[in-house]
Amino acid sequence: MRKIVLCFVLAMFMLSWSGVQAATTSVSGAKPAADLPRIASAQTAGEPSAGRLAELSQVRWANHIDAATGITTMRLVMDVSSPVTASSTVVDGSTPRLVLTIKGMLPGKSVTDLTFDGKVAKKVAFDASGQDTKVVIDLPQLLEDTDYKVSTLPSDAEAQRPFRVVVDIKQPAPPKTAPAVPALKKTGTKSNSRTIELSQVRWANHKDAVTGTNSLRLVMDVSAPVKASSVIVSTPTPRLVLTVKGTTPGKAVKNLTFDGKIVEKIAFDVSGQDTEVVFDLPHMLEDADYKVSTLPSDAKAKRPFRVVVDIKQPEPLPDFSFTPGLKNKLIVLDPGHGGSDPGAVGPSQYYEKTATLAVAQNVKQLLEKAGAKVIMTRQDDRDVYGSNATDVDELKARTTVANNRKADVFVSIHANSFTDRAVGGTSTYYYQKTLYDSMLARSLQTSMIEAGGLQDRRANPANFYVIKRTRMPAALVELAFISNPQEEKLLRSPEFQQKMSQGIVRGLERFFEQAAKLN
Ligand SMILES: [Zn+2]
């Protein structure tokens, strides 16, 4: 998986050039970081722990009271084993929260949740969320954007400090309810005048007479023109999140529940100054499967300004039922990279694309011997889509092979890579879109470890395109680390290639055995 490596390298460059990076959109006029007490950092981040490329290894915190203003600031410092990016958002709710997402990093075993006195924060919880760490900070009251700051710090070899993510939170100002003070100027503040009401919600199902495609249309009336943005979220469950800027949901607006064919649930939440409309979806949507538009008011037809969301019903995944054995199974093998894309390159210049093809060819032979039918996304050293394709087109071409042929399973074969050459091992990734994806990944992982004997980096959930967009159980295997000189040597050797191929075949056999028991 070359792209992951590039991201790390890129992050490293960005850090070395910019020093401290503010990760929040609005950087506060709050206390500069230098005002805060130095926090001892006797420990540096440890080795990346088994099974993870990157780890949130340690958490420290300290309170600082400004001598002049008496305002308390809490600083939370998280050591990370490599450069990361972090994003944050303040969530309003029964418990106001600051939610920080640290990308591509999981919390280490020694990281435990923290409880505080509640002046600045009540609790900090660290959760794994897909490939990311979610740091959820429970707050005594809602924070303004200027009351907190998230930054990432580069490592500092001299001071023995690792890469860090730092969160500073100011103690909230006392409630502004000073009575009888000439508060008139304050009452008509911008936040009141700016608020537009999302006053009413309607919806309807529509079936296209020609294509037979069902779609759901949600219409939201708003009292003035607004802007809306949307994003598709894949974990932990597929969601479409629509943000209607500068609005609050009116009292008449209630959450909606549907039959789950197109949408399961729609929730309307206040998020800062905006309304967040969260659509729980039964499956992931393609971008082409939904549309958000805003409509002007129409005095003649007595229609207000509107935000309209159209969502098409996704074609459901077929029901799978498997029989034991490899005979007559249709298996798509996807040797990673190829042609203009070498994939990762080892220290002695061995290419990922060469190893993945050699192993896929072995697996094909072994599977065919066992009576399975095999389709390869590529048979030789070439791009599947074409040499000038975008990354997505290239990946889509690979999933299309499997989707069009309605394969039983899809296995993408890769070699891993990391900046630290000492890191090694075998891992497998899955995206649980059917009942069977994690079962497939675990079966492959177990059998590859038995066959190859490298460090077990486990079967892990991931968001990779090819395992997500294939419409059958799929897994992506990382045979070994091509960046590790010993493992590069193994990847080159026909003996190791054959061992890992046998591992993959045994893993597939194991998978069909287990899957058949679920019928
Ligand atoms: Zn790869």
Tab-separated table of N, CA, C and O in Angstrom, residues 293-391:
chain	number	residue	atom	x	y	z
A	293	SER	N	-29.508	19.887	-2.998
A	293	SER	CA	-29.664	21.153	-3.699
A	293	SER	C	-30.394	22.140	-2.806
A	293	SER	O	-31.087	21.771	-1.864
A	294	THR	N	-30.221	23.418	-3.111
A	294	THR	CA	-30.977	24.447	-2.402
A	294	THR	C	-31.876	25.115	-3.437
A	294	THR	O	-31.475	25.319	-4.577
A	295	LEU	N	-33.086	25.406	-3.015
A	295	LEU	CA	-34.047	26.017	-3.948
A	295	LEU	C	-34.450	27.394	-3.420
A	295	LEU	O	-34.656	27.570	-2.219
A	296	PRO	N	-34.594	28.376	-4.331
A	296	PRO	CA	-35.018	29.713	-3.906
A	296	PRO	C	-36.496	29.700	-3.520
A	296	PRO	O	-37.222	28.747	-3.830
A	297	SER	N	-36.917	30.743	-2.873
A	297	SER	CA	-38.341	30.819	-2.533
A	297	SER	C	-39.113	31.190	-3.800
A	297	SER	O	-38.556	31.715	-4.755
A	298	ASP	N	-40.390	30.871	-3.772
A	298	ASP	CA	-41.227	31.107	-4.941
A	298	ASP	C	-42.534	31.715	-4.420
A	298	ASP	O	-43.413	31.012	-3.919
A	299	ALA	N	-42.631	33.042	-4.544
A	299	ALA	CA	-43.758	33.748	-3.934
A	299	ALA	C	-45.084	33.294	-4.546
A	299	ALA	O	-46.065	33.068	-3.835
A	300	LYS	N	-45.104	33.136	-5.852
A	300	LYS	CA	-46.339	32.743	-6.530
A	300	LYS	C	-46.856	31.403	-6.023
A	300	LYS	O	-48.037	31.254	-5.706
A	301	ALA	N	-45.955	30.450	-5.946
A	301	ALA	CA	-46.371	29.120	-5.498
A	301	ALA	C	-46.358	29.024	-3.973
A	301	ALA	O	-46.565	27.943	-3.427
A	302	LYS	N	-46.112	30.157	-3.320
A	302	LYS	CA	-46.042	30.212	-1.850
A	302	LYS	C	-45.079	29.174	-1.283
A	302	LYS	O	-45.406	28.459	-0.326
A	303	ARG	N	-43.926	29.083	-1.905
A	303	ARG	CA	-42.937	28.148	-1.384
A	303	ARG	C	-41.768	28.901	-0.786
A	303	ARG	O	-41.278	29.847	-1.382
A	304	PRO	N	-41.325	28.451	0.354
A	304	PRO	CA	-40.192	29.114	1.009
A	304	PRO	C	-38.863	28.648	0.396
A	304	PRO	O	-38.865	27.833	-0.529
A	305	PHE	N	-37.770	29.155	0.928
A	305	PHE	CA	-36.458	28.620	0.573
A	305	PHE	C	-36.414	27.168	1.040
A	305	PHE	O	-36.960	26.834	2.088
A	306	ARG	N	-35.741	26.341	0.268
A	306	ARG	CA	-35.712	24.918	0.619
A	306	ARG	C	-34.329	24.302	0.405
A	306	ARG	O	-33.591	24.707	-0.485
A	307	VAL	N	-34.049	23.307	1.239
A	307	VAL	CA	-32.884	22.446	1.015
A	307	VAL	C	-33.453	21.069	0.682
A	307	VAL	O	-34.306	20.555	1.403
A	308	VAL	N	-33.009	20.508	-0.432
A	308	VAL	CA	-33.581	19.248	-0.903
A	308	VAL	C	-32.486	18.188	-0.998
A	308	VAL	O	-31.409	18.445	-1.527
A	309	VAL	N	-32.780	17.021	-0.460
A	309	VAL	CA	-31.835	15.904	-0.570
A	309	VAL	C	-32.536	14.749	-1.280
A	309	VAL	O	-33.616	14.329	-0.870
A	310	ASP	N	-31.943	14.282	-2.363
A	310	ASP	CA	-32.448	13.110	-3.073
A	310	ASP	C	-31.466	11.969	-2.888
A	310	ASP	O	-30.274	12.135	-3.132
A	311	ILE	N	-31.974	10.835	-2.443
A	311	ILE	CA	-31.096	9.665	-2.269
A	311	ILE	C	-31.680	8.483	-3.031
A	311	ILE	O	-32.852	8.148	-2.859
A	312	LYS	N	-30.859	7.885	-3.882
A	312	LYS	CA	-31.301	6.718	-4.643
A	312	LYS	C	-31.121	5.456	-3.809
A	312	LYS	O	-30.171	5.345	-3.040
A	313	GLN	N	-32.017	4.526	-4.014
A	313	GLN	CA	-31.871	3.236	-3.328
A	313	GLN	C	-30.686	2.487	-3.929
A	313	GLN	O	-30.628	2.278	-5.128
A	314	PRO	N	-29.711	2.096	-3.103
A	314	PRO	CA	-28.595	1.336	-3.667
A	314	PRO	C	-29.066	-0.065	-4.020
A	314	PRO	O	-29.976	-0.591	-3.378
A	315	GLU	N	-28.459	-0.617	-5.034
A	315	GLU	CA	-28.782	-2.013	-5.336
A	315	GLU	C	-28.299	-2.834	-4.155
A	315	GLU	O	-27.152	-2.724	-3.749
A	316	PRO	N	-29.172	-3.657	-3.602
A	316	PRO	CA	-28.729	-4.409	-2.419
A	316	PRO	C	-27.659	-5.424	-2.790
A	316	PRO	O	-27.614	-5.901	-3.923
A	317	LEU	N	-26.783	-5.714	-1.840
A	317	LEU	CA	-25.817	-6.789	-2.056
A	317	LEU	C	-26.600	-8.091	-2.098
A	317	LEU	O	-27.572	-8.259	-1.364
A	318	PRO	N	-26.181	-9.000	-2.950
A	318	PRO	CA	-26.905	-10.273	-2.998
A	318	PRO	C	-26.747	-11.032	-1.690
A	318	PRO	O	-25.847	-10.755	-0.912
A	319	ASP	N	-27.649	-11.974	-1.442
A	319	ASP	CA	-27.479	-12.844	-0.276
A	319	ASP	C	-26.419	-13.870	-0.621
A	319	ASP	O	-26.466	-14.465	-1.694
A	320	PHE	N	-25.497	-14.058	0.292
A	320	PHE	CA	-24.457	-15.040	0.017
A	320	PHE	C	-24.768	-16.316	0.780
A	320	PHE	O	-25.298	-16.267	1.883
A	321	SER	N	-24.469	-17.425	0.152
A	321	SER	CA	-24.472	-18.655	0.926
A	321	SER	C	-23.381	-19.515	0.326
A	321	SER	O	-23.254	-19.608	-0.890
A	322	PHE	N	-22.528	-20.019	1.182
A	322	PHE	CA	-21.334	-20.692	0.691
A	322	PHE	C	-21.363	-22.174	1.026
A	322	PHE	O	-21.962	-22.586	2.021
A	323	THR	N	-20.704	-22.936	0.178
A	323	THR	CA	-20.519	-24.359	0.446
A	323	THR	C	-19.055	-24.555	0.800
A	323	THR	O	-18.221	-23.748	0.414
A	324	PRO	N	-18.740	-25.621	1.540
A	324	PRO	CA	-17.324	-25.842	1.849
A	324	PRO	C	-16.552	-26.265	0.590
A	324	PRO	O	-17.157	-26.702	-0.386
A	325	GLY	N	-15.244	-26.102	0.637
A	325	GLY	CA	-14.400	-26.564	-0.471
A	325	GLY	C	-14.139	-25.490	-1.504
A	325	GLY	O	-14.858	-24.497	-1.581
A	326	LEU	N	-13.092	-25.704	-2.271
A	326	LEU	CA	-12.678	-24.716	-3.272
A	326	LEU	C	-13.247	-25.010	-4.659
A	326	LEU	O	-13.258	-24.142	-5.535
A	327	LYS	N	-13.738	-26.251	-4.838
A	327	LYS	CA	-14.199	-26.656	-6.163
A	327	LYS	C	-15.303	-25.735	-6.672
A	327	LYS	O	-16.248	-25.419	-5.949
A	328	ASN	N	-15.131	-25.279	-7.918
A	328	ASN	CA	-16.102	-24.416	-8.609
A	328	ASN	C	-16.301	-23.023	-8.004
A	328	ASN	O	-17.183	-22.289	-8.432
A	329	LYS	N	-15.506	-22.676	-7.032
A	329	LYS	CA	-15.592	-21.308	-6.514
A	329	LYS	C	-14.972	-20.360	-7.537
A	329	LYS	O	-13.997	-20.721	-8.212
A	330	LEU	N	-15.552	-19.167	-7.653
A	330	LEU	CA	-15.000	-18.152	-8.546
A	330	LEU	C	-14.264	-17.118	-7.697
A	330	LEU	O	-14.877	-16.388	-6.908
A	331	ILE	N	-12.960	-17.092	-7.849
A	331	ILE	CA	-12.123	-16.254	-6.980
A	331	ILE	C	-11.380	-15.220	-7.832
A	331	ILE	O	-10.746	-15.576	-8.828
A	332	VAL	N	-11.528	-13.964	-7.455
A	332	VAL	CA	-10.774	-12.918	-8.153
A	332	VAL	C	-9.531	-12.581	-7.342
A	332	VAL	O	-9.612	-12.296	-6.142
A	333	LEU	N	-8.380	-12.679	-8.004
A	333	LEU	CA	-7.111	-12.308	-7.369
A	333	LEU	C	-6.655	-10.987	-7.972
A	333	LEU	O	-6.660	-10.818	-9.194
A	334	ASP	N	-6.266	-10.079	-7.091
A	334	ASP	CA	-5.851	-8.755	-7.548
A	334	ASP	C	-4.411	-8.498	-7.125
A	334	ASP	O	-4.151	-8.062	-6.003
A	335	PRO	N	-3.450	-8.760	-8.029
A	335	PRO	CA	-2.062	-8.449	-7.687
A	335	PRO	C	-1.901	-6.934	-7.625
A	335	PRO	O	-2.106	-6.248	-8.625
A	336	GLY	N	-1.558	-6.407	-6.463
A	336	GLY	CA	-1.520	-4.955	-6.263
A	336	GLY	C	-0.549	-4.258	-7.207
A	336	GLY	O	0.493	-4.812	-7.566
A	337	HIS	N	-0.946	-3.055	-7.624
A	337	HIS	CA	-0.092	-2.182	-8.452
A	337	HIS	C	0.172	-2.830	-9.821
A	337	HIS	O	-0.579	-3.683	-10.251
A	338	GLY	N	1.251	-2.422	-10.510
A	338	GLY	CA	1.554	-2.970	-11.831
A	338	GLY	C	1.695	-1.877	-12.878
A	338	GLY	O	1.157	-0.785	-12.721
A	339	GLY	N	2.474	-2.175	-13.908
A	339	GLY	CA	2.672	-1.228	-15.001
A	339	GLY	C	3.370	0.025	-14.528
A	339	GLY	O	4.447	-0.039	-13.924
A	340	SER	N	2.735	1.161	-14.739
A	340	SER	CA	3.364	2.438	-14.382
A	340	SER	C	3.492	2.626	-12.876
A	340	SER	O	4.174	3.528	-12.416
A	341	ASP	N	2.821	1.761	-12.115
A	341	ASP	CA	2.813	1.905	-10.655
A	341	ASP	C	3.573	0.748	-10.009
A	341	ASP	O	3.056	-0.368	-9.949
A	342	PRO	N	4.796	0.981	-9.546
A	342	PRO	CA	5.574	-0.118	-8.958
A	342	PRO	C	5.098	-0.521	-7.570
A	342	PRO	O	5.491	-1.557	-7.060
A	343	GLY	N	4.247	0.294	-6.942
A	343	GLY	CA	3.921	0.053	-5.542
A	343	GLY	C	5.096	0.500	-4.698
A	343	GLY	O	5.885	1.346	-5.122
A	344	ALA	N	5.238	-0.103	-3.518
A	344	ALA	CA	6.372	0.265	-2.665
A	344	ALA	C	7.644	-0.370	-3.233
A	344	ALA	O	7.592	-1.405	-3.895
A	345	VAL	N	8.772	0.261	-2.956
A	345	VAL	CA	10.050	-0.236	-3.465
A	345	VAL	C	10.951	-0.541	-2.269
A	345	VAL	O	11.088	0.278	-1.366
A	346	GLY	N	11.545	-1.732	-2.278
A	346	GLY	CA	12.376	-2.162	-1.149
A	346	GLY	C	13.726	-1.481	-1.153
A	346	GLY	O	14.120	-0.852	-2.130
A	347	PRO	N	14.491	-1.645	-0.034
A	347	PRO	CA	15.809	-1.004	0.079
A	347	PRO	C	16.764	-1.456	-1.026
A	347	PRO	O	17.646	-0.711	-1.418
A	348	SER	N	16.589	-2.698	-1.541
A	348	SER	CA	17.459	-3.089	-2.657
A	348	SER	C	16.680	-3.090	-3.965
A	348	SER	O	16.946	-3.883	-4.849
A	349	GLN	N	15.694	-2.178	-4.040
A	349	GLN	CA	14.993	-1.872	-5.295
A	349	GLN	C	14.066	-2.970	-5.803
A	349	GLN	O	13.740	-3.008	-6.985
A	350	TYR	N	13.651	-3.894	-4.947
A	350	TYR	CA	12.648	-4.870	-5.383
A	350	TYR	C	11.288	-4.202	-5.330
A	350	TYR	O	10.987	-3.458	-4.384
A	351	TYR	N	10.463	-4.432	-6.366
A	351	TYR	CA	9.180	-3.740	-6.471
A	351	TYR	C	8.038	-4.556	-5.882
A	351	TYR	O	7.948	-5.775	-6.107
A	352	GLU	N	7.154	-3.866	-5.197
A	352	GLU	CA	5.939	-4.509	-4.673
A	352	GLU	C	5.163	-5.179	-5.800
A	352	GLU	O	4.673	-6.302	-5.655
A	353	LYS	N	5.019	-4.513	-6.939
A	353	LYS	CA	4.214	-5.051	-8.042
A	353	LYS	C	4.735	-6.399	-8.534
A	353	LYS	O	3.975	-7.224	-9.030
A	354	THR	N	6.066	-6.640	-8.381
A	354	THR	CA	6.660	-7.899	-8.851
A	354	THR	C	6.309	-9.029	-7.881
A	354	THR	O	5.924	-10.114	-8.297
A	355	ALA	N	6.414	-8.733	-6.594
A	355	ALA	CA	6.093	-9.742	-5.583
A	355	ALA	C	4.617	-10.110	-5.638
A	355	ALA	O	4.252	-11.291	-5.566
A	356	THR	N	3.748	-9.109	-5.777
A	356	THR	CA	2.315	-9.390	-5.721
A	356	THR	C	1.882	-10.234	-6.921
A	356	THR	O	1.045	-11.119	-6.788
A	357	LEU	N	2.502	-9.976	-8.077
A	357	LEU	CA	2.137	-10.760	-9.260
A	357	LEU	C	2.628	-12.206	-9.126
A	357	LEU	O	1.892	-13.151	-9.424
A	358	ALA	N	3.867	-12.364	-8.631
A	358	ALA	CA	4.416	-13.720	-8.490
A	358	ALA	C	3.547	-14.547	-7.552
A	358	ALA	O	3.203	-15.707	-7.848
A	359	VAL	N	3.157	-13.963	-6.424
A	359	VAL	CA	2.337	-14.707	-5.468
A	359	VAL	C	0.951	-14.987	-6.057
A	359	VAL	O	0.437	-16.101	-5.949
A	360	ALA	N	0.359	-14.004	-6.718
A	360	ALA	CA	-0.968	-14.221	-7.293
A	360	ALA	C	-0.935	-15.349	-8.333
A	360	ALA	O	-1.852	-16.170	-8.399
A	361	GLN	N	0.137	-15.389	-9.117
A	361	GLN	CA	0.236	-16.461	-10.120
A	361	GLN	C	0.338	-17.830	-9.463
A	361	GLN	O	-0.299	-18.788	-9.911
A	362	ASN	N	1.108	-17.920	-8.372
A	362	ASN	CA	1.179	-19.180	-7.624
A	362	ASN	C	-0.186	-19.573	-7.059
A	362	ASN	O	-0.585	-20.733	-7.124
A	363	VAL	N	-0.858	-18.592	-6.471
A	363	VAL	CA	-2.156	-18.870	-5.856
A	363	VAL	C	-3.120	-19.372	-6.927
A	363	VAL	O	-3.878	-20.327	-6.720
A	364	LYS	N	-3.080	-18.734	-8.081
A	364	LYS	CA	-3.974	-19.129	-9.188
A	364	LYS	C	-3.760	-20.608	-9.530
A	364	LYS	O	-4.723	-21.376	-9.624
A	365	GLN	N	-2.483	-20.971	-9.675
A	365	GLN	CA	-2.169	-22.353	-10.026
A	365	GLN	C	-2.706	-23.337	-8.993
A	365	GLN	O	-3.341	-24.329	-9.329
A	366	LEU	N	-2.450	-23.013	-7.721
A	366	LEU	CA	-2.878	-23.906	-6.647
A	366	LEU	C	-4.404	-24.000	-6.573
A	366	LEU	O	-4.954	-25.085	-6.368
A	367	LEU	N	-5.067	-22.868	-6.752
A	367	LEU	CA	-6.531	-22.871	-6.681
A	367	LEU	C	-7.118	-23.674	-7.837
A	367	LEU	O	-8.082	-24.424	-7.664
A	368	GLU	N	-6.551	-23.501	-9.010
A	368	GLU	CA	-7.077	-24.223	-10.173
A	368	GLU	C	-6.889	-25.731	-10.006
A	368	GLU	O	-7.752	-26.510	-10.385
A	369	LYS	N	-5.768	-26.082	-9.391
A	369	LYS	CA	-5.524	-27.498	-9.111
A	369	LYS	C	-6.617	-28.051	-8.204
A	369	LYS	O	-7.007	-29.206	-8.290
A	370	ALA	N	-7.114	-27.174	-7.312
A	370	ALA	CA	-8.154	-27.600	-6.366
A	370	ALA	C	-9.561	-27.458	-6.964
A	370	ALA	O	-10.557	-27.654	-6.266
A	371	GLY	N	-9.628	-27.080	-8.231
A	371	GLY	CA	-10.936	-27.055	-8.900
A	371	GLY	C	-11.649	-25.712	-8.883
A	371	GLY	O	-12.803	-25.597	-9.300
A	372	ALA	N	-10.980	-24.660	-8.404
A	372	ALA	CA	-11.612	-23.336	-8.386
A	372	ALA	C	-11.383	-22.635	-9.725
A	372	ALA	O	-10.464	-22.972	-10.467
A	373	LYS	N	-12.247	-21.669	-10.012
A	373	LYS	CA	-12.032	-20.809	-11.173
A	373	LYS	C	-11.417	-19.513	-10.681
A	373	LYS	O	-11.846	-18.958	-9.669
A	374	VAL	N	-10.423	-19.038	-11.402
A	374	VAL	CA	-9.700	-17.860	-10.935
A	374	VAL	C	-9.686	-16.791	-12.022
A	374	VAL	O	-9.438	-17.080	-13.191
A	375	ILE	N	-9.977	-15.587	-11.624
A	375	ILE	CA	-9.823	-14.442	-12.518
A	375	ILE	C	-8.791	-13.522	-11.894
A	375	ILE	O	-8.849	-13.237	-10.694
A	376	MET	N	-7.829	-13.108	-12.716
A	376	MET	CA	-6.819	-12.167	-12.226
A	376	MET	C	-7.163	-10.777	-12.768
A	376	MET	O	-7.521	-10.640	-13.936
A	377	THR	N	-7.015	-9.762	-11.919
A	377	THR	CA	-7.255	-8.406	-12.433
A	377	THR	C	-6.143	-7.995	-13.392
A	377	THR	O	-6.337	-7.138	-14.242
A	378	ARG	N	-4.955	-8.585	-13.226
A	378	ARG	CA	-3.896	-8.434	-14.232
A	378	ARG	C	-3.071	-9.710	-14.255
A	378	ARG	O	-2.858	-10.344	-13.221
A	379	GLN	N	-2.623	-10.086	-15.462
A	379	GLN	CA	-1.854	-11.323	-15.620
A	379	GLN	C	-0.384	-11.032	-15.746
A	379	GLN	O	0.440	-11.925	-15.695
A	380	ASP	N	-0.057	-9.791	-16.017
A	380	ASP	CA	1.345	-9.435	-16.229
A	380	ASP	C	1.589	-8.038	-15.667
A	380	ASP	O	0.735	-7.494	-14.979
A	381	ASP	N	2.727	-7.488	-16.011
A	381	ASP	CA	3.124	-6.203	-15.429
A	381	ASP	C	2.459	-5.045	-16.178
A	381	ASP	O	3.032	-4.483	-17.100
A	382	ARG	N	1.255	-4.725	-15.771
A	382	ARG	CA	0.539	-3.646	-16.454
A	382	ARG	C	-0.427	-2.930	-15.519
A	382	ARG	O	-0.765	-3.428	-14.452
A	383	ASP	N	-0.862	-1.745	-15.969
A	383	ASP	CA	-1.933	-1.043	-15.271
A	383	ASP	C	-3.241	-1.714	-15.679
A	383	ASP	O	-3.397	-2.104	-16.837
A	384	VAL	N	-4.161	-1.840	-14.761
A	384	VAL	CA	-5.423	-2.495	-15.110
A	384	VAL	C	-6.314	-1.547	-15.909
A	384	VAL	O	-6.938	-1.923	-16.884
A	385	TYR	N	-6.337	-0.284	-15.526
A	385	TYR	CA	-7.185	0.678	-16.234
A	385	TYR	C	-6.417	1.279	-17.403
A	385	TYR	O	-6.880	1.315	-18.522
A	386	GLY	N	-5.229	1.731	-17.136
A	386	GLY	CA	-4.410	2.384	-18.155
A	386	GLY	C	-3.379	3.232	-17.463
A	386	GLY	O	-3.549	3.589	-16.299
A	387	SER	N	-2.301	3.544	-18.155
A	387	SER	CA	-1.182	4.184	-17.471
A	387	SER	C	-1.478	5.618	-17.044
A	387	SER	O	-0.817	6.152	-16.180
A	388	ASN	N	-2.472	6.252	-17.675
A	388	ASN	CA	-2.761	7.629	-17.287
A	388	ASN	C	-3.984	7.754	-16.382
A	388	ASN	O	-4.502	8.839	-16.191
A	389	ALA	N	-4.419	6.625	-15.859
A	389	ALA	CA	-5.643	6.640	-15.058
A	389	ALA	C	-5.423	7.340	-13.729
A	389	ALA	O	-4.306	7.389	-13.219
A	390	THR	N	-6.509	7.867	-13.181
A	390	THR	CA	-6.438	8.354	-11.803
A	390	THR	C	-6.370	7.136	-10.894
A	390	THR	O	-6.698	6.016	-11.305
A	391	ASP	N	-5.972	7.357	-9.651
A	391	ASP	CA	-5.901	6.251	-8.697
A	391	ASP	C	-7.253	5.563	-8.554
A	391	ASP	O	-7.343	4.342	-8.510
